[in-house]
PDB file of C-alpha atoms in Angstrom:
ATOM      1  CA  UNK A1181      -2.027  18.450  59.715  1.00  0.00           C
ATOM      2  CA  UNK A1182      -3.353  15.330  58.263  1.00  0.00           C
ATOM      3  CA  UNK A1183      -7.088  14.162  58.921  1.00  0.00           C
ATOM      4  CA  UNK A1184      -7.594  11.001  60.530  1.00  0.00           C
ATOM      5  CA  UNK A1185      -8.061   9.234  57.471  1.00  0.00           C
ATOM      6  CA  UNK A1186      -4.966   9.944  56.101  1.00  0.00           C
ATOM      7  CA  UNK A1187      -3.224   9.115  58.863  1.00  0.00           C
ATOM      8  CA  UNK A1188      -4.967   6.116  59.346  1.00  0.00           C
ATOM      9  CA  UNK A1189      -2.403   3.818  56.942  1.00  0.00           C
ATOM     10  CA  UNK A1190       0.466   5.657  58.949  1.00  0.00           C
ATOM     11  CA  UNK A1191      -0.364   4.597  62.161  1.00  0.00           C
ATOM     12  CA  UNK A1192      -1.288   1.290  61.333  1.00  0.00           C
ATOM     13  CA  UNK A1193       1.978   0.455  59.848  1.00  0.00           C
ATOM     14  CA  UNK A1194       3.951   2.829  62.293  1.00  0.00           C
ATOM     15  CA  UNK A1195       2.668   1.211  65.366  1.00  0.00           C
ATOM     16  CA  UNK A1196       0.835  -2.490  65.364  1.00  0.00           C
ATOM     17  CA  UNK A1197       2.783  -4.029  62.745  1.00  0.00           C
ATOM     18  CA  UNK A1198       5.847  -2.194  63.448  1.00  0.00           C
ATOM     19  CA  UNK A1199       5.697  -3.468  66.742  1.00  0.00           C
ATOM     20  CA  UNK A1200       4.976  -6.902  65.546  1.00  0.00           C
ATOM     21  CA  UNK A1201       1.392  -7.531  67.467  1.00  0.00           C
ATOM     22  CA  UNK A1202      -0.468 -10.355  66.480  1.00  0.00           C
ATOM     23  CA  UNK A1203      -1.916 -10.278  63.186  1.00  0.00           C
ATOM     24  CA  UNK A1204      -5.375 -10.722  65.023  1.00  0.00           C
ATOM     25  CA  UNK A1205      -4.781  -7.232  66.896  1.00  0.00           C
ATOM     26  CA  UNK A1206      -3.464  -5.467  63.676  1.00  0.00           C
ATOM     27  CA  UNK A1207      -6.492  -6.587  62.003  1.00  0.00           C
ATOM     28  CA  UNK A1208      -8.610  -5.293  65.003  1.00  0.00           C
ATOM     29  CA  UNK A1209      -7.599  -2.305  65.034  1.00  0.00           C
ATOM     30  CA  UNK A1210      -8.044  -1.879  61.091  1.00  0.00           C
ATOM     31  CA  UNK A1211     -11.674  -3.095  61.826  1.00  0.00           C
ATOM     32  CA  UNK A1212     -11.841  -0.667  64.495  1.00  0.00           C
ATOM     33  CA  UNK A1213     -10.565   1.674  62.075  1.00  0.00           C
ATOM     34  CA  UNK A1214     -12.793   1.076  58.786  1.00  0.00           C
ATOM     35  CA  UNK A1215     -15.996   0.320  60.940  1.00  0.00           C
ATOM     36  CA  UNK A1216     -16.121   2.903  63.575  1.00  0.00           C
ATOM     37  CA  UNK A1217     -13.476   5.842  63.653  1.00  0.00           C
ATOM     38  CA  UNK A1218     -12.835   6.789  59.919  1.00  0.00           C
ATOM     39  CA  UNK A1219     -16.692   6.917  58.983  1.00  0.00           C
ATOM     40  CA  UNK A1220     -17.193   8.957  62.274  1.00  0.00           C
ATOM     41  CA  UNK A1221     -14.383  11.277  61.982  1.00  0.00           C
ATOM     42  CA  UNK A1222     -12.039  10.593  59.279  1.00  0.00           C
ATOM     43  CA  UNK A1223     -12.245  14.005  57.748  1.00  0.00           C
ATOM     44  CA  UNK A1224     -11.348  16.184  60.605  1.00  0.00           C
ATOM     45  CA  UNK A1225      -8.175  16.868  61.270  1.00  0.00           C
ATOM     46  CA  UNK A1226      -5.987  15.118  63.961  1.00  0.00           C
ATOM     47  CA  UNK A1227      -5.881  18.346  66.013  1.00  0.00           C
ATOM     48  CA  UNK A1228      -9.248  19.429  65.427  1.00  0.00           C
ATOM     49  CA  UNK A1229     -10.856  16.273  67.261  1.00  0.00           C
ATOM     50  CA  UNK A1230     -12.458  17.886  70.162  1.00  0.00           C
ATOM     51  CA  UNK A1231     -14.126  15.786  73.144  1.00  0.00           C
ATOM     52  CA  UNK A1232     -17.745  16.795  71.627  1.00  0.00           C
ATOM     53  CA  UNK A1233     -16.283  14.824  68.995  1.00  0.00           C
ATOM     54  CA  UNK A1234     -15.602  11.928  71.224  1.00  0.00           C
ATOM     55  CA  UNK A1235     -19.163  11.979  73.134  1.00  0.00           C
ATOM     56  CA  UNK A1236     -20.816  11.764  69.604  1.00  0.00           C
ATOM     57  CA  UNK A1237     -18.787   8.755  68.546  1.00  0.00           C
ATOM     58  CA  UNK A1238     -20.267   7.047  71.932  1.00  0.00           C
ATOM     59  CA  UNK A1239     -23.612   8.539  71.123  1.00  0.00           C
ATOM     60  CA  UNK A1240     -23.113   6.710  67.323  1.00  0.00           C
ATOM     61  CA  UNK A1241     -21.697   3.399  69.264  1.00  0.00           C
ATOM     62  CA  UNK A1242     -25.128   3.222  71.863  1.00  0.00           C
ATOM     63  CA  UNK A1243     -26.469   0.180  70.401  1.00  0.00           C
ATOM     64  CA  UNK A1244     -22.936  -1.731  70.945  1.00  0.00           C
ATOM     65  CA  UNK A1245     -21.434  -3.433  73.749  1.00  0.00           C
ATOM     66  CA  UNK A1246     -19.869  -1.383  76.699  1.00  0.00           C
ATOM     67  CA  UNK A1247     -16.328  -3.207  75.878  1.00  0.00           C
ATOM     68  CA  UNK A1248     -16.781  -2.401  71.963  1.00  0.00           C
ATOM     69  CA  UNK A1249     -17.441   0.677  72.646  1.00  0.00           C
ATOM     70  CA  UNK A1250     -14.209   0.803  74.712  1.00  0.00           C
ATOM     71  CA  UNK A1251     -12.359  -0.757  72.649  1.00  0.00           C
ATOM     72  CA  UNK A1252     -13.000   1.839  69.618  1.00  0.00           C
ATOM     73  CA  UNK A1253     -12.182   4.478  72.340  1.00  0.00           C
ATOM     74  CA  UNK A1254      -8.994   2.842  72.799  1.00  0.00           C
ATOM     75  CA  UNK A1255      -7.701   2.648  69.393  1.00  0.00           C
ATOM     76  CA  UNK A1256      -8.771   6.424  69.081  1.00  0.00           C
ATOM     77  CA  UNK A1257      -6.547   7.411  72.403  1.00  0.00           C
ATOM     78  CA  UNK A1258      -3.536   5.466  71.186  1.00  0.00           C
ATOM     79  CA  UNK A1259      -3.810   6.739  67.428  1.00  0.00           C
ATOM     80  CA  UNK A1260      -3.888  10.810  68.737  1.00  0.00           C
ATOM     81  CA  UNK A1261      -0.911  10.057  71.038  1.00  0.00           C
ATOM     82  CA  UNK A1262       1.257   8.524  68.278  1.00  0.00           C
ATOM     83  CA  UNK A1263       0.333  10.933  66.543  1.00  0.00           C
ATOM     84  CA  UNK A1264       2.108  13.356  69.370  1.00  0.00           C
ATOM     85  CA  UNK A1265       4.814  11.286  69.840  1.00  0.00           C
ATOM     86  CA  UNK A1266       5.693  11.264  66.024  1.00  0.00           C
ATOM     87  CA  UNK A1267       5.720  15.172  66.171  1.00  0.00           C
ATOM     88  CA  UNK A1268       2.482  15.101  63.800  1.00  0.00           C
ATOM     89  CA  UNK A1269       0.616  17.268  66.479  1.00  0.00           C
ATOM     90  CA  UNK A1270       1.638  19.210  69.741  1.00  0.00           C
ATOM     91  CA  UNK A1271      -0.639  18.047  71.701  1.00  0.00           C
ATOM     92  CA  UNK A1272      -3.742  15.688  72.397  1.00  0.00           C
ATOM     93  CA  UNK A1273      -6.511  17.748  71.294  1.00  0.00           C
ATOM     94  CA  UNK A1274      -9.283  16.158  73.559  1.00  0.00           C
ATOM     95  CA  UNK A1275     -10.106  13.721  76.387  1.00  0.00           C
ATOM     96  CA  UNK A1276     -11.180  10.379  75.648  1.00  0.00           C
ATOM     97  CA  UNK A1277     -13.072   8.865  78.773  1.00  0.00           C
ATOM     98  CA  UNK A1278     -13.598   5.086  78.921  1.00  0.00           C
ATOM     99  CA  UNK A1279     -17.191   3.821  79.430  1.00  0.00           C
ATOM    100  CA  UNK A1280     -17.357   2.242  83.043  1.00  0.00           C
ATOM    101  CA  UNK A1281     -17.807  -1.830  82.985  1.00  0.00           C
ATOM    102  CA  UNK A1282     -19.783  -2.629  85.791  1.00  0.00           C
ATOM    103  CA  UNK A1283     -18.434  -5.709  87.610  1.00  0.00           C
ATOM    104  CA  UNK A1284     -20.360  -8.725  87.448  1.00  0.00           C
ATOM    105  CA  UNK A1285     -21.727 -10.654  90.211  1.00  0.00           C
ATOM    106  CA  UNK A1286     -20.582 -14.264  90.903  1.00  0.00           C
ATOM    107  CA  UNK A1287     -23.886 -16.506  90.849  1.00  0.00           C
ATOM    108  CA  UNK A1288     -23.755 -19.188  93.750  1.00  0.00           C
ATOM    109  CA  UNK A1289     -25.743 -22.143  93.420  1.00  0.00           C
ATOM    110  CA  UNK A1290     -28.093 -23.378  96.471  1.00  0.00           C
ATOM    111  CA  UNK A1291     -27.253 -27.276  97.758  1.00  0.00           C
ATOM    112  CA  UNK A1292     -30.260 -28.922  95.684  1.00  0.00           C
ATOM    113  CA  UNK A1293     -28.808 -27.163  92.591  1.00  0.00           C
ATOM    114  CA  UNK A1294     -25.210 -28.310  93.385  1.00  0.00           C
ATOM    115  CA  UNK A1295     -26.526 -32.002  94.280  1.00  0.00           C
ATOM    116  CA  UNK A1296     -28.157 -31.794  90.870  1.00  0.00           C
ATOM    117  CA  UNK A1297     -24.892 -30.578  89.155  1.00  0.00           C
ATOM    118  CA  UNK A1298     -22.728 -33.298  90.770  1.00  0.00           C
ATOM    119  CA  UNK A1299     -25.446 -35.707  89.862  1.00  0.00           C
ATOM    120  CA  UNK A1300     -24.926 -34.877  86.389  1.00  0.00           C
ATOM    121  CA  UNK A1301     -21.578 -34.863  86.625  1.00  0.00           C
ATOM    122  CA  UNK A1302     -21.379 -38.456  87.730  1.00  0.00           C
ATOM    123  CA  UNK A1303     -23.378 -38.992  84.778  1.00  0.00           C
ATOM    124  CA  UNK A1304     -21.438 -37.579  82.143  1.00  0.00           C
ATOM    125  CA  UNK A1305     -17.779 -38.973  82.925  1.00  0.00           C
ATOM    126  CA  UNK A1306     -15.110 -38.988  85.590  1.00  0.00           C
ATOM    127  CA  UNK A1307     -13.094 -35.479  84.171  1.00  0.00           C
ATOM    128  CA  UNK A1308     -16.297 -33.723  84.411  1.00  0.00           C
ATOM    129  CA  UNK A1309     -17.159 -34.954  88.029  1.00  0.00           C
ATOM    130  CA  UNK A1310     -13.450 -34.202  89.201  1.00  0.00           C
ATOM    131  CA  UNK A1311     -13.969 -30.532  87.869  1.00  0.00           C
ATOM    132  CA  UNK A1312     -17.301 -30.098  89.842  1.00  0.00           C
ATOM    133  CA  UNK A1313     -16.047 -31.031  92.653  1.00  0.00           C
ATOM    134  CA  UNK A1314     -12.466 -29.602  92.693  1.00  0.00           C
ATOM    135  CA  UNK A1315     -14.309 -26.741  92.235  1.00  0.00           C
ATOM    136  CA  UNK A1316     -17.805 -27.031  94.157  1.00  0.00           C
ATOM    137  CA  UNK A1317     -16.232 -28.891  97.628  1.00  0.00           C
ATOM    138  CA  UNK A1318     -12.380 -27.547  97.033  1.00  0.00           C
ATOM    139  CA  UNK A1319     -12.879 -24.183  96.083  1.00  0.00           C
ATOM    140  CA  UNK A1320     -10.568 -24.484  92.941  1.00  0.00           C
ATOM    141  CA  UNK A1321     -10.976 -21.920  89.660  1.00  0.00           C
ATOM    142  CA  UNK A1322     -10.430 -23.028  86.448  1.00  0.00           C
ATOM    143  CA  UNK A1323      -7.061 -21.487  86.171  1.00  0.00           C
ATOM    144  CA  UNK A1324      -6.187 -23.463  89.113  1.00  0.00           C
ATOM    145  CA  UNK A1325      -7.377 -26.988  88.026  1.00  0.00           C
ATOM    146  CA  UNK A1326      -5.994 -25.979  84.695  1.00  0.00           C
ATOM    147  CA  UNK A1327      -2.694 -25.780  86.285  1.00  0.00           C
ATOM    148  CA  UNK A1328      -2.549 -28.675  88.567  1.00  0.00           C
ATOM    149  CA  UNK A1329       0.436 -31.144  88.358  1.00  0.00           C
ATOM    150  CA  UNK A1330       0.312 -34.729  89.737  1.00  0.00           C
ATOM    151  CA  UNK A1331       3.140 -33.074  92.102  1.00  0.00           C
ATOM    152  CA  UNK A1332       0.292 -30.844  93.125  1.00  0.00           C
ATOM    153  CA  UNK A1333      -1.546 -34.152  94.885  1.00  0.00           C
ATOM    154  CA  UNK A1334      -0.275 -36.317  97.958  1.00  0.00           C
ATOM    155  CA  UNK A1335      -2.627 -39.160  97.482  1.00  0.00           C
ATOM    156  CA  UNK A1336      -1.895 -40.367 100.943  1.00  0.00           C
ATOM    157  CA  UNK A1337      -2.730 -37.091 103.102  1.00  0.00           C
ATOM    158  CA  UNK A1338      -5.858 -36.529 100.456  1.00  0.00           C
ATOM    159  CA  UNK A1339      -4.302 -33.231 100.190  1.00  0.00           C
ATOM    160  CA  UNK A1340      -3.899 -30.974  96.890  1.00  0.00           C
ATOM    161  CA  UNK A1341      -1.528 -27.963  96.921  1.00  0.00           C
ATOM    162  CA  UNK A1342      -2.319 -24.995  94.324  1.00  0.00           C
ATOM    163  CA  UNK A1343       0.714 -23.174  93.586  1.00  0.00           C
ATOM    164  CA  UNK A1344       0.040 -21.589  90.804  1.00  0.00           C
ATOM    165  CA  UNK A1345      -2.658 -20.701  88.268  1.00  0.00           C
ATOM    166  CA  UNK A1346      -3.108 -20.271  84.456  1.00  0.00           C
TER     167      UNK A1346
END
Protein backbone atom coordinates (compact mmCIF):
# COMPACT_ATOMS: atom_id res chain seq x y z
CA UNK A 1 0.00 0.00 0.00
CA UNK A 2 1.49 3.37 -0.96
CA UNK A 3 2.01 6.27 1.37
CA UNK A 4 -0.07 9.41 0.91
CA UNK A 5 3.02 11.10 -0.51
CA UNK A 6 3.50 8.36 -3.13
CA UNK A 7 -0.21 8.24 -4.01
CA UNK A 8 -0.65 12.04 -4.23
CA UNK A 9 0.52 12.56 -7.88
CA UNK A 10 -1.68 9.64 -8.99
CA UNK A 11 -4.63 11.23 -7.20
CA UNK A 12 -4.06 14.63 -8.86
CA UNK A 13 -3.75 13.09 -12.32
CA UNK A 14 -6.52 10.53 -11.88
CA UNK A 15 -9.16 12.63 -10.19
CA UNK A 16 -9.21 16.43 -10.63
CA UNK A 17 -7.20 16.54 -13.87
CA UNK A 18 -8.85 13.47 -15.44
CA UNK A 19 -12.30 14.82 -14.58
CA UNK A 20 -11.40 18.22 -16.05
CA UNK A 21 -11.90 20.22 -12.90
CA UNK A 22 -11.24 23.91 -13.36
CA UNK A 23 -7.55 24.84 -13.17
CA UNK A 24 -8.28 26.72 -9.94
CA UNK A 25 -9.80 23.56 -8.43
CA UNK A 26 -6.78 21.45 -9.40
CA UNK A 27 -4.45 24.11 -8.02
CA UNK A 28 -6.44 24.30 -4.77
CA UNK A 29 -6.21 20.53 -4.25
CA UNK A 30 -2.50 20.58 -5.10
CA UNK A 31 -1.91 23.37 -2.60
CA UNK A 32 -3.93 21.64 0.11
CA UNK A 33 -1.82 18.54 -0.44
CA UNK A 34 1.54 20.29 -0.42
CA UNK A 35 0.82 22.69 2.42
CA UNK A 36 -1.37 20.63 4.76
CA UNK A 37 -1.79 16.95 3.99
CA UNK A 38 1.68 15.85 2.92
CA UNK A 39 3.53 17.54 5.81
CA UNK A 40 1.11 16.01 8.31
CA UNK A 41 0.35 12.59 6.79
CA UNK A 42 2.64 12.13 3.79
CA UNK A 43 4.71 9.30 5.28
CA UNK A 44 1.64 7.35 6.42
CA UNK A 45 0.43 4.41 4.35
CA UNK A 46 -3.07 5.12 3.06
CA UNK A 47 -4.52 2.16 4.96
CA UNK A 48 -2.80 3.27 8.18
CA UNK A 49 -4.30 6.76 8.43
CA UNK A 50 -6.37 6.71 11.60
CA UNK A 51 -9.20 8.80 12.95
CA UNK A 52 -6.73 10.01 15.57
CA UNK A 53 -4.44 11.20 12.74
CA UNK A 54 -7.38 13.17 11.37
CA UNK A 55 -7.96 14.72 14.78
CA UNK A 56 -4.27 15.65 15.03
CA UNK A 57 -4.55 17.27 11.59
CA UNK A 58 -7.50 19.32 12.85
CA UNK A 59 -5.46 20.38 15.88
CA UNK A 60 -2.55 21.32 13.61
CA UNK A 61 -4.93 23.55 11.63
CA UNK A 62 -6.37 25.21 14.75
CA UNK A 63 -5.27 28.69 13.66
CA UNK A 64 -7.01 28.32 10.29
CA UNK A 65 -10.63 29.19 9.56
CA UNK A 66 -13.29 26.52 9.84
CA UNK A 67 -13.81 26.66 6.07
CA UNK A 68 -10.10 26.05 5.41
CA UNK A 69 -10.01 23.10 7.81
CA UNK A 70 -13.10 21.61 6.16
CA UNK A 71 -11.57 22.06 2.70
CA UNK A 72 -8.45 20.16 3.82
CA UNK A 73 -10.55 17.40 5.40
CA UNK A 74 -12.73 17.11 2.30
CA UNK A 75 -9.69 16.62 0.07
CA UNK A 76 -8.31 13.96 2.44
CA UNK A 77 -11.67 12.18 2.41
CA UNK A 78 -11.82 12.24 -1.40
CA UNK A 79 -8.24 10.91 -1.63
CA UNK A 80 -9.11 7.98 0.61
CA UNK A 81 -12.36 7.25 -1.25
CA UNK A 82 -10.57 7.31 -4.60
CA UNK A 83 -7.94 4.94 -3.23
CA UNK A 84 -10.75 2.51 -2.36
CA UNK A 85 -12.46 3.04 -5.73
CA UNK A 86 -9.17 2.36 -7.55
CA UNK A 87 -8.50 -0.81 -5.49
CA UNK A 88 -5.44 0.65 -3.80
CA UNK A 89 -6.92 -0.02 -0.34
CA UNK A 90 -9.86 -2.18 0.74
CA UNK A 91 -11.73 0.41 2.78
CA UNK A 92 -11.45 3.95 4.08
CA UNK A 93 -9.38 3.41 7.23
CA UNK A 94 -10.73 6.29 9.29
CA UNK A 95 -13.62 8.62 9.91
CA UNK A 96 -13.30 12.17 8.58
CA UNK A 97 -15.77 14.49 10.27
CA UNK A 98 -15.99 18.10 9.17
CA UNK A 99 -16.12 20.93 11.69
CA UNK A 100 -19.56 22.42 12.22
CA UNK A 101 -20.00 25.80 10.60
CA UNK A 102 -22.17 28.19 12.62
CA UNK A 103 -24.90 29.82 10.59
CA UNK A 104 -24.30 33.54 10.35
CA UNK A 105 -27.06 35.71 11.66
CA UNK A 106 -28.44 38.38 9.38
CA UNK A 107 -27.95 41.90 10.56
CA UNK A 108 -30.91 44.22 10.58
CA UNK A 109 -30.84 48.00 10.51
CA UNK A 110 -33.21 50.24 12.39
CA UNK A 111 -35.17 52.91 10.54
CA UNK A 112 -32.71 55.71 11.34
CA UNK A 113 -29.75 53.78 9.93
CA UNK A 114 -31.77 52.79 6.85
CA UNK A 115 -32.73 56.43 6.18
CA UNK A 116 -29.03 57.41 6.37
CA UNK A 117 -28.23 54.60 3.89
CA UNK A 118 -30.92 55.88 1.49
CA UNK A 119 -29.60 59.44 1.80
CA UNK A 120 -26.03 58.27 1.07
CA UNK A 121 -27.26 56.26 -1.92
CA UNK A 122 -29.09 59.31 -3.28
CA UNK A 123 -25.83 61.26 -3.12
CA UNK A 124 -23.90 58.45 -4.85
CA UNK A 125 -25.87 57.70 -8.03
CA UNK A 126 -29.17 56.36 -9.35
CA UNK A 127 -28.01 52.72 -9.56
CA UNK A 128 -26.87 52.70 -5.94
CA UNK A 129 -30.17 54.21 -4.83
CA UNK A 130 -32.08 51.65 -6.89
CA UNK A 131 -30.21 48.75 -5.24
CA UNK A 132 -30.79 50.16 -1.75
CA UNK A 133 -34.51 50.67 -2.37
CA UNK A 134 -34.98 47.28 -4.02
CA UNK A 135 -33.31 45.63 -1.05
CA UNK A 136 -34.69 47.81 1.75
CA UNK A 137 -38.20 48.69 0.57
CA UNK A 138 -39.01 45.80 -1.79
CA UNK A 139 -37.08 43.14 0.14
CA UNK A 140 -35.21 41.74 -2.86
CA UNK A 141 -32.05 39.75 -2.36
CA UNK A 142 -28.88 40.46 -4.29
CA UNK A 143 -29.34 37.51 -6.67
CA UNK A 144 -32.93 38.53 -7.36
CA UNK A 145 -31.82 42.07 -8.22
CA UNK A 146 -29.11 40.79 -10.56
CA UNK A 147 -31.59 38.52 -12.39
CA UNK A 148 -34.15 41.28 -13.04
CA UNK A 149 -34.92 42.08 -16.66
CA UNK A 150 -37.13 44.78 -18.14
CA UNK A 151 -39.82 42.17 -18.81
CA UNK A 152 -40.09 41.74 -15.01
CA UNK A 153 -41.05 45.41 -14.59
CA UNK A 154 -44.58 46.72 -15.17
CA UNK A 155 -44.30 50.50 -15.09
CA UNK A 156 -48.07 51.06 -15.49
CA UNK A 157 -48.94 48.87 -12.48
CA UNK A 158 -45.78 50.00 -10.66
CA UNK A 159 -44.91 46.36 -9.99
CA UNK A 160 -41.88 44.11 -10.23
CA UNK A 161 -42.33 40.38 -10.74
CA UNK A 162 -39.37 38.44 -9.37
CA UNK A 163 -39.11 35.26 -11.46
CA UNK A 164 -35.56 34.07 -10.90
CA UNK A 165 -32.34 34.58 -8.97
CA UNK A 166 -28.67 34.57 -10.01
